[in-house]
Short mmCIF file of C-alpha atoms in Angstrom, two decimals:
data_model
loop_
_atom_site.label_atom_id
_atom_site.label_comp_id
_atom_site.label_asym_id
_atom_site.label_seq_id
_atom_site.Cartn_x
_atom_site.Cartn_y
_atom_site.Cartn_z
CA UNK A 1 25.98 3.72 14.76
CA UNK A 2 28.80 2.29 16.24
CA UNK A 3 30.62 -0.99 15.16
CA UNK A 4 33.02 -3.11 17.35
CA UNK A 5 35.38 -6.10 16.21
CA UNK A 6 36.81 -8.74 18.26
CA UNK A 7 38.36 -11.83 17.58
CA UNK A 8 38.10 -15.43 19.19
CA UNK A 9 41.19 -17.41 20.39
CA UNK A 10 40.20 -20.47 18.33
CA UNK A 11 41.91 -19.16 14.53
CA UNK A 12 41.33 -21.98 11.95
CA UNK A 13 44.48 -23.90 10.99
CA UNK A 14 44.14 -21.61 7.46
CA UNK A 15 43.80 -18.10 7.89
CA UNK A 16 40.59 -17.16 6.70
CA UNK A 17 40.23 -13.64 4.65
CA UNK A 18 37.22 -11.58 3.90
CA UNK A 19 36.26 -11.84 0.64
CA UNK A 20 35.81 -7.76 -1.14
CA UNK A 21 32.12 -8.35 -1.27
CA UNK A 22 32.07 -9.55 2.41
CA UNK A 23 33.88 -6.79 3.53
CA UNK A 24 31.44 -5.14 1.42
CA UNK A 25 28.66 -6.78 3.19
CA UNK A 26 29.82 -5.53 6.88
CA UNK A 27 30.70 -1.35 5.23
CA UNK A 28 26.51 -1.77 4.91
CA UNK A 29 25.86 -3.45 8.22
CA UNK A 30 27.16 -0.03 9.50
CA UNK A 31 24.21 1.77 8.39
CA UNK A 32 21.38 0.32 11.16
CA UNK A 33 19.51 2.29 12.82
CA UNK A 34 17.46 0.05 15.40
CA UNK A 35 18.72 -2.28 17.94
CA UNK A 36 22.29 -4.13 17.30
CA UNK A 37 23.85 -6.51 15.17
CA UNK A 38 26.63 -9.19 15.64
CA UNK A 39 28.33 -11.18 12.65
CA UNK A 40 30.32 -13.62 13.89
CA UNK A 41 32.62 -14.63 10.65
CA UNK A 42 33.97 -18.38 9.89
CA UNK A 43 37.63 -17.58 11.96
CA UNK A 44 35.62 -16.20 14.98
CA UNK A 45 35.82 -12.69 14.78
CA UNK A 46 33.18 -10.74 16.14
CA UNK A 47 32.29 -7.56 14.30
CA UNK A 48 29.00 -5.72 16.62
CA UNK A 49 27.00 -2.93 15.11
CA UNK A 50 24.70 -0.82 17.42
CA UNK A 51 22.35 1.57 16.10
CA UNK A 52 21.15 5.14 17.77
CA UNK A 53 18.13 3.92 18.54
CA UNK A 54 16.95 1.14 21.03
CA UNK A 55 15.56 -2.24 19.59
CA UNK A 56 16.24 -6.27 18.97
CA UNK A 57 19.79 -7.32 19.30
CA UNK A 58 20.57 -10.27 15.98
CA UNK A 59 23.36 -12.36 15.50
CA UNK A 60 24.38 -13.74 12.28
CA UNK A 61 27.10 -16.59 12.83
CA UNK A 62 28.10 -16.59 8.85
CA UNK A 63 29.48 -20.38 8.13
CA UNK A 64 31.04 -19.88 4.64
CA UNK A 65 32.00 -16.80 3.08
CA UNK A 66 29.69 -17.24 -0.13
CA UNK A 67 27.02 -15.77 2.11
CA UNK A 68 27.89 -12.28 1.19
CA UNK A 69 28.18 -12.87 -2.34
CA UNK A 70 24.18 -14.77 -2.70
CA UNK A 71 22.98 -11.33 0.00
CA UNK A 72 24.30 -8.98 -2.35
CA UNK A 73 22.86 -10.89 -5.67
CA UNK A 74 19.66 -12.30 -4.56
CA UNK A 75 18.30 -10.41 -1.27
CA UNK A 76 16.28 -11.84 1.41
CA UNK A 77 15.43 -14.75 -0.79
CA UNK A 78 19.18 -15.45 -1.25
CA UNK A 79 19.75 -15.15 2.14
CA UNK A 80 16.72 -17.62 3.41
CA UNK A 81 18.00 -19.84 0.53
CA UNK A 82 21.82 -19.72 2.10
CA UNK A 83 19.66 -21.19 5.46
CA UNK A 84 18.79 -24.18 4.21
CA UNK A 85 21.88 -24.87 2.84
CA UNK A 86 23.95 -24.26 6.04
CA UNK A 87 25.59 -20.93 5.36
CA UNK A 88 24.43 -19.37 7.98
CA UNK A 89 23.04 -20.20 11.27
CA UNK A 90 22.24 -17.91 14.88
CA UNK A 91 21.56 -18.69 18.14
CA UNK A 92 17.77 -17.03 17.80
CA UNK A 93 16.58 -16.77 14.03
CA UNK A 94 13.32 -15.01 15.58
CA UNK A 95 15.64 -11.86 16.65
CA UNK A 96 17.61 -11.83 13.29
CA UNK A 97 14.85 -11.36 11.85
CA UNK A 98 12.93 -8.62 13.28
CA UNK A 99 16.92 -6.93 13.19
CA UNK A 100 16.50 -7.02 9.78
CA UNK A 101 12.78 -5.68 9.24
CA UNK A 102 13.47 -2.54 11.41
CA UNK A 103 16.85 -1.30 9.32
CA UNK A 104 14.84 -2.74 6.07
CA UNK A 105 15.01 0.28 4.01
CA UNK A 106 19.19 0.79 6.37
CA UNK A 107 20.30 -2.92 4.43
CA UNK A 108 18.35 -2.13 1.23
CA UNK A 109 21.33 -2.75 -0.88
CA UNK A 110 22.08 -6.14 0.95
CA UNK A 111 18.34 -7.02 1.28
CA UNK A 112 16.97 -6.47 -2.06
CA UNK A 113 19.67 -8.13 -4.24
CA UNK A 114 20.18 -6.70 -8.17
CA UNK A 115 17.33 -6.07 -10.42
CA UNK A 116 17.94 -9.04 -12.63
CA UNK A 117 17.59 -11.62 -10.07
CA UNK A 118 14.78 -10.38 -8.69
CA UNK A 119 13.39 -10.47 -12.01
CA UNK A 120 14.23 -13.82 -13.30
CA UNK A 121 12.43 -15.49 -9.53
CA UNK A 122 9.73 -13.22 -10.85
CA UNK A 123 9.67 -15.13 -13.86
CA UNK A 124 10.22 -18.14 -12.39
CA UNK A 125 6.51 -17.29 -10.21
CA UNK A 126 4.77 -16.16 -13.59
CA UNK A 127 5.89 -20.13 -14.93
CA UNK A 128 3.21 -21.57 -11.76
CA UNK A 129 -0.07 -19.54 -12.40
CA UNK A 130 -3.29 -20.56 -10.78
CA UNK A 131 -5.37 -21.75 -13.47
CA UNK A 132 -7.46 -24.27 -13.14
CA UNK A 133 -4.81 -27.41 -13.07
CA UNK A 134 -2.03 -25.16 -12.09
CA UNK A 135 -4.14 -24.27 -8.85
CA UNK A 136 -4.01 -27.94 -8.14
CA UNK A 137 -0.68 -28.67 -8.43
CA UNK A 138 0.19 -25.38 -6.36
CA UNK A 139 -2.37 -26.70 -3.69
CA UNK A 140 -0.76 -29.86 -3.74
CA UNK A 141 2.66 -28.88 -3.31
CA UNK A 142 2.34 -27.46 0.59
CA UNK A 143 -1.18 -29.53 1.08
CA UNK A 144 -0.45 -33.04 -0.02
CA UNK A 145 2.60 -33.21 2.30
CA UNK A 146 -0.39 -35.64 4.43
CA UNK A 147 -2.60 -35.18 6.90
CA UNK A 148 -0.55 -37.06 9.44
CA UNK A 149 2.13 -34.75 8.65
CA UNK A 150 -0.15 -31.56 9.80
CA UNK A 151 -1.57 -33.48 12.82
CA UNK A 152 1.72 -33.86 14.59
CA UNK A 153 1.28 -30.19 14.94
CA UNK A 154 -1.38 -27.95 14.39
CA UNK A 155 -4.23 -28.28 17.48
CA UNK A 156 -6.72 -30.78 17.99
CA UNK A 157 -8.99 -28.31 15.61
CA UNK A 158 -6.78 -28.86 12.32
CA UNK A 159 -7.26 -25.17 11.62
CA UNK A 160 -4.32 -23.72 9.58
CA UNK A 161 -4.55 -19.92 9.87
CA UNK A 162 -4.29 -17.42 12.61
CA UNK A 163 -6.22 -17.66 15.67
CA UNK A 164 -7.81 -14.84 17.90
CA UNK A 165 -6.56 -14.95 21.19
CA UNK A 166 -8.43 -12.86 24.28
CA UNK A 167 -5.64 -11.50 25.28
CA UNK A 168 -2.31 -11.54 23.97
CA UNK A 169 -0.69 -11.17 26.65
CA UNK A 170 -2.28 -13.87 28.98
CA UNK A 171 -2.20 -17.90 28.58
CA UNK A 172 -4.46 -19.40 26.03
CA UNK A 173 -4.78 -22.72 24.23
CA UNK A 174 -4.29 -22.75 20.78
CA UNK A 175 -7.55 -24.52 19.99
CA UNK A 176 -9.56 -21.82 21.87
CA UNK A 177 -8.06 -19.28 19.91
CA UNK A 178 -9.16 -20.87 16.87
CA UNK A 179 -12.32 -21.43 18.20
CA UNK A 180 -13.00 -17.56 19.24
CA UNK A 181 -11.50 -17.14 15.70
CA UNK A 182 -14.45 -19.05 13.91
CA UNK A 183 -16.93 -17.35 16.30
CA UNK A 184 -15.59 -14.08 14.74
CA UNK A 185 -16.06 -14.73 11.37
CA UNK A 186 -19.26 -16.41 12.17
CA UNK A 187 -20.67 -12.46 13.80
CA UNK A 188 -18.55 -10.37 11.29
CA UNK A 189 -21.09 -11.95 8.46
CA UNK A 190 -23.98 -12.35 10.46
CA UNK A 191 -24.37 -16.09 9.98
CA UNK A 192 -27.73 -17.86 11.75
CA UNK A 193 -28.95 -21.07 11.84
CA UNK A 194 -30.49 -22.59 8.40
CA UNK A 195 -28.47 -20.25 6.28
CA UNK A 196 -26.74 -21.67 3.10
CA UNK A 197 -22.81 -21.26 3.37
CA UNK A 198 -19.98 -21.77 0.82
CA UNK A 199 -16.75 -21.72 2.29
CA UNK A 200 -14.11 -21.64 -0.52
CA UNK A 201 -11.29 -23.09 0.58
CA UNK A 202 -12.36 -25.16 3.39
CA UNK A 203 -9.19 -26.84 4.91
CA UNK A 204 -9.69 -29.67 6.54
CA UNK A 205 -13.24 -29.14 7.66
CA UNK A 206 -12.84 -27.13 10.95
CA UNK A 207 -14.65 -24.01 10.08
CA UNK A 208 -17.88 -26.15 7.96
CA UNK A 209 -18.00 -28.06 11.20
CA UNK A 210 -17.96 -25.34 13.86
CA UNK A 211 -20.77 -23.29 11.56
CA UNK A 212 -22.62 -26.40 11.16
CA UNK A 213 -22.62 -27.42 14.83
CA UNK A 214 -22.42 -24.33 16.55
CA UNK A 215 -24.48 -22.23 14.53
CA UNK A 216 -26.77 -24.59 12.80
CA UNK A 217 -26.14 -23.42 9.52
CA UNK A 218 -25.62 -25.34 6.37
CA UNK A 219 -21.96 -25.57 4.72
CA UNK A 220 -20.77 -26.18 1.38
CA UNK A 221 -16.84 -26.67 1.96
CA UNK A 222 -14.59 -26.79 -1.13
CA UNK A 223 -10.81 -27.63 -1.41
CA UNK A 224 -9.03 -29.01 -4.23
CA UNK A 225 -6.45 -30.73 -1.86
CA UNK A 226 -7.42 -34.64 -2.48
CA UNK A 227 -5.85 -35.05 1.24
CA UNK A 228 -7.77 -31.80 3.18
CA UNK A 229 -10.82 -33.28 1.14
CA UNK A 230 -10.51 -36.96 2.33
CA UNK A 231 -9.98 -35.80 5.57
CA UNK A 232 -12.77 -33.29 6.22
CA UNK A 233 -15.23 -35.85 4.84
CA UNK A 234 -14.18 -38.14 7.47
CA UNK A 235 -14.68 -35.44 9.75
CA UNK A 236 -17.94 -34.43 9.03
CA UNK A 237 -19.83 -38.04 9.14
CA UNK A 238 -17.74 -38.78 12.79
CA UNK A 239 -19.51 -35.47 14.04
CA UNK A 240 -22.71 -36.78 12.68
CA UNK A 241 -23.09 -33.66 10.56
CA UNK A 242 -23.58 -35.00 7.04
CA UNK A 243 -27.19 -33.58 7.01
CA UNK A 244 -25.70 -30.19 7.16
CA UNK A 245 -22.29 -30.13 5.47
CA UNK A 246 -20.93 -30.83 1.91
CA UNK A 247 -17.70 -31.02 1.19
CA UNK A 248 -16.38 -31.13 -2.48
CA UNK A 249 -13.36 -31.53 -4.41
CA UNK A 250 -14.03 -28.40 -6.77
CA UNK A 251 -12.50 -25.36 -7.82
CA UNK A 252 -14.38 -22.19 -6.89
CA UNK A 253 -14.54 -21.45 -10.26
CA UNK A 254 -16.37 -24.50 -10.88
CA UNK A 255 -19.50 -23.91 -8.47
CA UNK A 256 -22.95 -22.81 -9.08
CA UNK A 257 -25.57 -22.01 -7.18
CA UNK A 258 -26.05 -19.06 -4.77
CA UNK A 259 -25.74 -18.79 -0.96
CA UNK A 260 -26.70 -16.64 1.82
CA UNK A 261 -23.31 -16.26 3.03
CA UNK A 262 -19.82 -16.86 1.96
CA UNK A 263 -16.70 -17.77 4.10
CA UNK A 264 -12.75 -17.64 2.74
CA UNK A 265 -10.30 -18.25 5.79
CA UNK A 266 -6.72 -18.01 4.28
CA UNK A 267 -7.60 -18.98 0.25
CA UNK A 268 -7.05 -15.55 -1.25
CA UNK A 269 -3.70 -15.81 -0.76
CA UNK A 270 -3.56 -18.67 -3.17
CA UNK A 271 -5.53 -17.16 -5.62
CA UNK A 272 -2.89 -15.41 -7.68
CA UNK A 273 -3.55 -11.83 -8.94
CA UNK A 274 -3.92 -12.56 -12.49
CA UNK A 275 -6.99 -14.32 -11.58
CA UNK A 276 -8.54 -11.72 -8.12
CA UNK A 277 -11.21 -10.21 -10.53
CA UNK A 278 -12.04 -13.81 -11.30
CA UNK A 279 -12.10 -14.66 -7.16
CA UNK A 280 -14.51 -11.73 -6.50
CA UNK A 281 -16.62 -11.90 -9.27
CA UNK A 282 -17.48 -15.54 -8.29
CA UNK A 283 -18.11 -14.46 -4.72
CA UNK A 284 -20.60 -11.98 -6.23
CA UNK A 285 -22.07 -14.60 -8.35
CA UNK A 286 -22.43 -16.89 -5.31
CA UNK A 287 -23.89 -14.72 -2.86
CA UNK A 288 -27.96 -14.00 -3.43
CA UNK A 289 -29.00 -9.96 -3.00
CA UNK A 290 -28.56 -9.02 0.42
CA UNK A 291 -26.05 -11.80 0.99
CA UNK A 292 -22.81 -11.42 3.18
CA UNK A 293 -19.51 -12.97 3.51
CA UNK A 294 -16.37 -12.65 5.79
CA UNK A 295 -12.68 -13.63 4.48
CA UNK A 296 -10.03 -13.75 6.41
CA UNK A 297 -6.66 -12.56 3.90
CA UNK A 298 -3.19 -12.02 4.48
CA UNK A 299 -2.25 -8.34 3.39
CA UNK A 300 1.04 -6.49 2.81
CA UNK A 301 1.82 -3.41 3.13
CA UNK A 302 1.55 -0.46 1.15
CA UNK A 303 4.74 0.38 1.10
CA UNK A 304 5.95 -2.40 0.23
CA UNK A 305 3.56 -3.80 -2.21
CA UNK A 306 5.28 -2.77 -5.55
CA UNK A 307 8.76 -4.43 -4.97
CA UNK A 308 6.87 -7.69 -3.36
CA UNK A 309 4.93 -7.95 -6.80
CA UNK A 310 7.84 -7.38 -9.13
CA UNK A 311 9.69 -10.74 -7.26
CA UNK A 312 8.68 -13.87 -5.90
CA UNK A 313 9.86 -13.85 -2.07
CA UNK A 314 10.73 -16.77 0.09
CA UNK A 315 7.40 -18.09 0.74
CA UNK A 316 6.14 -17.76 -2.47
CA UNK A 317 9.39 -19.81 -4.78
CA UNK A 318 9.17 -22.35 -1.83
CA UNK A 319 6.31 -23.02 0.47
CA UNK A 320 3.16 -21.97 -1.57
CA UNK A 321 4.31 -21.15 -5.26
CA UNK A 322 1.83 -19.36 -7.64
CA UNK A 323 0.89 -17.42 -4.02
CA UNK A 324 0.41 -13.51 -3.99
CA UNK A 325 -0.20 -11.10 -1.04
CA UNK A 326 -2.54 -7.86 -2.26
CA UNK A 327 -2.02 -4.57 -0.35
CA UNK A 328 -4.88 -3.48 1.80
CA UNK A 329 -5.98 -0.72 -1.28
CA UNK A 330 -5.90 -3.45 -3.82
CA UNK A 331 -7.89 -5.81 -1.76
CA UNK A 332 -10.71 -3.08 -1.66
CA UNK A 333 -10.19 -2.17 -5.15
CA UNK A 334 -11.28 -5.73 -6.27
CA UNK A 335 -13.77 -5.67 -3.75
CA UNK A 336 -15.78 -2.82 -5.21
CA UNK A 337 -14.62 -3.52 -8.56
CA UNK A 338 -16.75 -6.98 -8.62
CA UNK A 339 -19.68 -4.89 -7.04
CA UNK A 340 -19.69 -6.07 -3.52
CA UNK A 341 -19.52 -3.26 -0.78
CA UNK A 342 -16.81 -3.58 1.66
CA UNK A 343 -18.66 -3.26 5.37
CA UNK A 344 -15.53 -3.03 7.43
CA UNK A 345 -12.25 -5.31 8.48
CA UNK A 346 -10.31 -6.32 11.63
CA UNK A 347 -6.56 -6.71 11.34
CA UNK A 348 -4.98 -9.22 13.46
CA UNK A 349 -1.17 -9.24 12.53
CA UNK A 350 -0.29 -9.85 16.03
CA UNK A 351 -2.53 -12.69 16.98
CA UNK A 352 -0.83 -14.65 14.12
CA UNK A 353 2.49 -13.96 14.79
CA UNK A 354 1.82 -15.63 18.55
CA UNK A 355 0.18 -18.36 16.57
CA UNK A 356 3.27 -19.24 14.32
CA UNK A 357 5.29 -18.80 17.46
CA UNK A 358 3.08 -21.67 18.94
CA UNK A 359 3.16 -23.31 15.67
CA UNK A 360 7.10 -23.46 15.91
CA UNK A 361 7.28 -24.96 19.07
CA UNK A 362 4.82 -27.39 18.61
CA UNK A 363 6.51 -28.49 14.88
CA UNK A 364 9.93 -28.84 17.11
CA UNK A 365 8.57 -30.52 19.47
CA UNK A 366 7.34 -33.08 16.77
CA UNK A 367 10.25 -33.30 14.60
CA UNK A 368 11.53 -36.41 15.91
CA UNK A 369 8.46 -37.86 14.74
CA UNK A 370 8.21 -36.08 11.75
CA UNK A 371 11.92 -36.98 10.60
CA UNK A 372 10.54 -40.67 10.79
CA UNK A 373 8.01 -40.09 8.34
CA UNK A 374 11.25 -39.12 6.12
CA UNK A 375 11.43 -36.05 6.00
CA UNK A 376 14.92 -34.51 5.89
CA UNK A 377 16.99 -31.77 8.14
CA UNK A 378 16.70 -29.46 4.84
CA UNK A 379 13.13 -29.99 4.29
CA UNK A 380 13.28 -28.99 8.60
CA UNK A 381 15.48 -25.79 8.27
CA UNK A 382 12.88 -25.10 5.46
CA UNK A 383 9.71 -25.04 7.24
CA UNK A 384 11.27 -23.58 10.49
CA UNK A 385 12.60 -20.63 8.69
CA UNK A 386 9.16 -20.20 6.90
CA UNK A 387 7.04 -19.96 10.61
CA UNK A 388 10.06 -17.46 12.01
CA UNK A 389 9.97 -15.36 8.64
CA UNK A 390 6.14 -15.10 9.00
CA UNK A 391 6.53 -14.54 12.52
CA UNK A 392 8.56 -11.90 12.10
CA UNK A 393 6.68 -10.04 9.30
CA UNK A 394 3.51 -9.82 11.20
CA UNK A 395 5.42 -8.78 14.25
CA UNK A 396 6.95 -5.96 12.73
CA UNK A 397 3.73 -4.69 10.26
CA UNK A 398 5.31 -5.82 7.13
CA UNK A 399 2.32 -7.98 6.80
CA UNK A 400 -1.11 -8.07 8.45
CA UNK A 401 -4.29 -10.24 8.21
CA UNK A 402 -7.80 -9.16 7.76
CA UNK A 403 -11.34 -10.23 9.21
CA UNK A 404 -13.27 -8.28 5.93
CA UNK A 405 -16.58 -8.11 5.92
CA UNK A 406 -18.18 -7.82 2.32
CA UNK A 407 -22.30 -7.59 1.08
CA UNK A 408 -24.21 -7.55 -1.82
CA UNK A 409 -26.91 -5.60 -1.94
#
């Protein structure tokens, strides 16, 4: 590693100093390993650090020296938290990140913060569990934001979760890719026309419709977002599929009844792990013998399952509190420990980091609209930072998501 320092022309009227702990801060930004990184300081020095090894080139323009002081204290949520509130900025956040991913366990002093921060946002996540009216208010924290909010930029489809693309390399709409998505959940579980289907979680109707229409099965969608709810009703009657779809404002916990097959696009996540035994043994309770289902979950990985547990991260103190990932092992675990048999799973990390990356650009695109339905430029550094931070973790393997396919015999 090799680091290089220069200094603009344009020195501020007061001579700025380093505090210790930024100085601090750049002694550990010597350690990476992958690619190269620039921190451009408030007086305009440049200080560059290049690792031995090739990779993404980030640059952290630091606006006020407290920066280094919040890193070293609260980690990567400290630092996403010193976004919104203008202490940092860089010319492409998308790069930054995936910097910082590759020399993770390289910045592990600056990334990770001390142990008693991390503890009390741990805390802080244990105050918003998932019962049954903390679920609610969880859901309608990120959901109730309103429909015309999501419409300004998700596809025609509404769906909110990652797409399957043909080829990631080659052009696709984002609305096909959702479609193909559907489709593949649709084969993974075997679903054919007539068959009874609970969807738990059902957004805002795009999967009960496609199953309904394309399939010719019969859907039983449940959200507990009064807005997804409202909105996928409407849905269903202007497709003329009220015959064959049902959608309620009910807790999973909450239904009876028993289906051929069961569908979960994206829920899990929500589901808290205090309550996963209580998740899968309803899905076993809901399927009939020789049922199948297909859920689509957002994993972590293994290695770094036991440090995401022990503190809430970014996305789960702002964007969807009382949220928890599970690691591909504990996923299976509950699985077999409710008595279903796992029959096999898809990951598709990379198809939904393109589909954040198309989310981004169509939420920019949309912001002057948005900002008119007054919403603020926090509330916009906010949600920007949450689709490159996802972006970037499915990129880089930190994260994955999962087509699993499930039974009960």
């Amino acid at each position: 590693m090799t680091e290089q320092t220069e200094t603009s022309a344009l020195a501020p009227a007061v001579p700025y100093r380093p505090s210790r702990l930024m100085r601090l801060l750049l002694g550990i930004c010597r350690a990476i390993r992958v690619g190269s990184l620039t921190i451009t300081l408030p007086d305009g020095s440049s200080h560059r650090f290049d690792g031995s090894e090739p990779g993404p080139h980030g640059v952290l323009v630091v606006r006020h020296d407290r920066l280094a002081a919040r890193m070293l204290t609260g980690g990567k949520l400290a630092f996403c938290e010193a976004y919104l509130d203008g202490d940092w900025t860089s010319p492409d956040v998308p790069a930054l990140f995936d910097t910082a991913l590759r020399n993770e366990a390289e910045l592990h002093r600056a990334l990770f913060g001390r142990p008693w921060f991390r503890a009390a946002q741990h805390v802080l996540h244990l105050l918003k569990p998932n019962s049954r009216s903390g679920s609610r208010r969880n859901i309608a924290f990120h959901y109730d934001l309103g429909n015309r909010f999501y419409a300004r930029w998700l596809d025609a489809s509404m769906t909110y979760s990652a797409a399957v693309f043909a080829d990631l390399s080659a052009p696709e709409t984002l609305e096909s890719a959702q479609a193909r998505k559907y489709a593949e959940i649709a084969r993974r579980m075997d679903l054919r026309p007539g068959m009874r289907v609970l969807e738990i979680g059902c957004g805002w109707g795009g999967f009960a419709e496609y199953a309904a229409r394309e399939i010719g099965a019969h859907v039983t969608g449940l959200t507990i977002s009064q807005a997804q709810h409202d909105y996928a009703c409407a849905r269903i009657q202007r497709a003329g599929l009220g015959d064959r779809v049902e959608i309620r404002l009910q807790d999973y916990r909450d239904t009876g009844g028993q289906f051929d097959r069961v569908a979960s696009i994206e829920m899990f996540e929500a589901v808290g792990e205090r309550y996963w035994p209580t998740f899968f043994n309803s899905v076993h309770a809901r399927l009939a013998p020789g049922g199948k289902g297909c859920l689509q979950i957002i994993t972590i990985d293994e290695a770094h399952f036991d440090s995401y547990r022990r503190a809430a991260d970014y996305i789960q103190r702002y964007i969807f509190p009382g949220g928890m990932l599970p690691s591909p092992t504990r996923l299976r675990q509950e699985v077999e420990r409710a008595g279903l048999r796992w029959t096999g799973s898809q990951g598709y990390g990379l198809h939904y980091a393109r589909t954040l990356d198309a989310w981004q650009e169509r939420f920019q695109a949309a912001w002057p609209d948005l900002s008119g339905m007054g919403f603020d430029s926090r509330f916009k550094r906010l949600w920007e930072q949450y689709l490159w931070y996802c972006a970037a973790g499915f990129r880089n393997g930190t994260i994955d998501v999962l087509h699993l396919g499930l039974a009960r015999d």
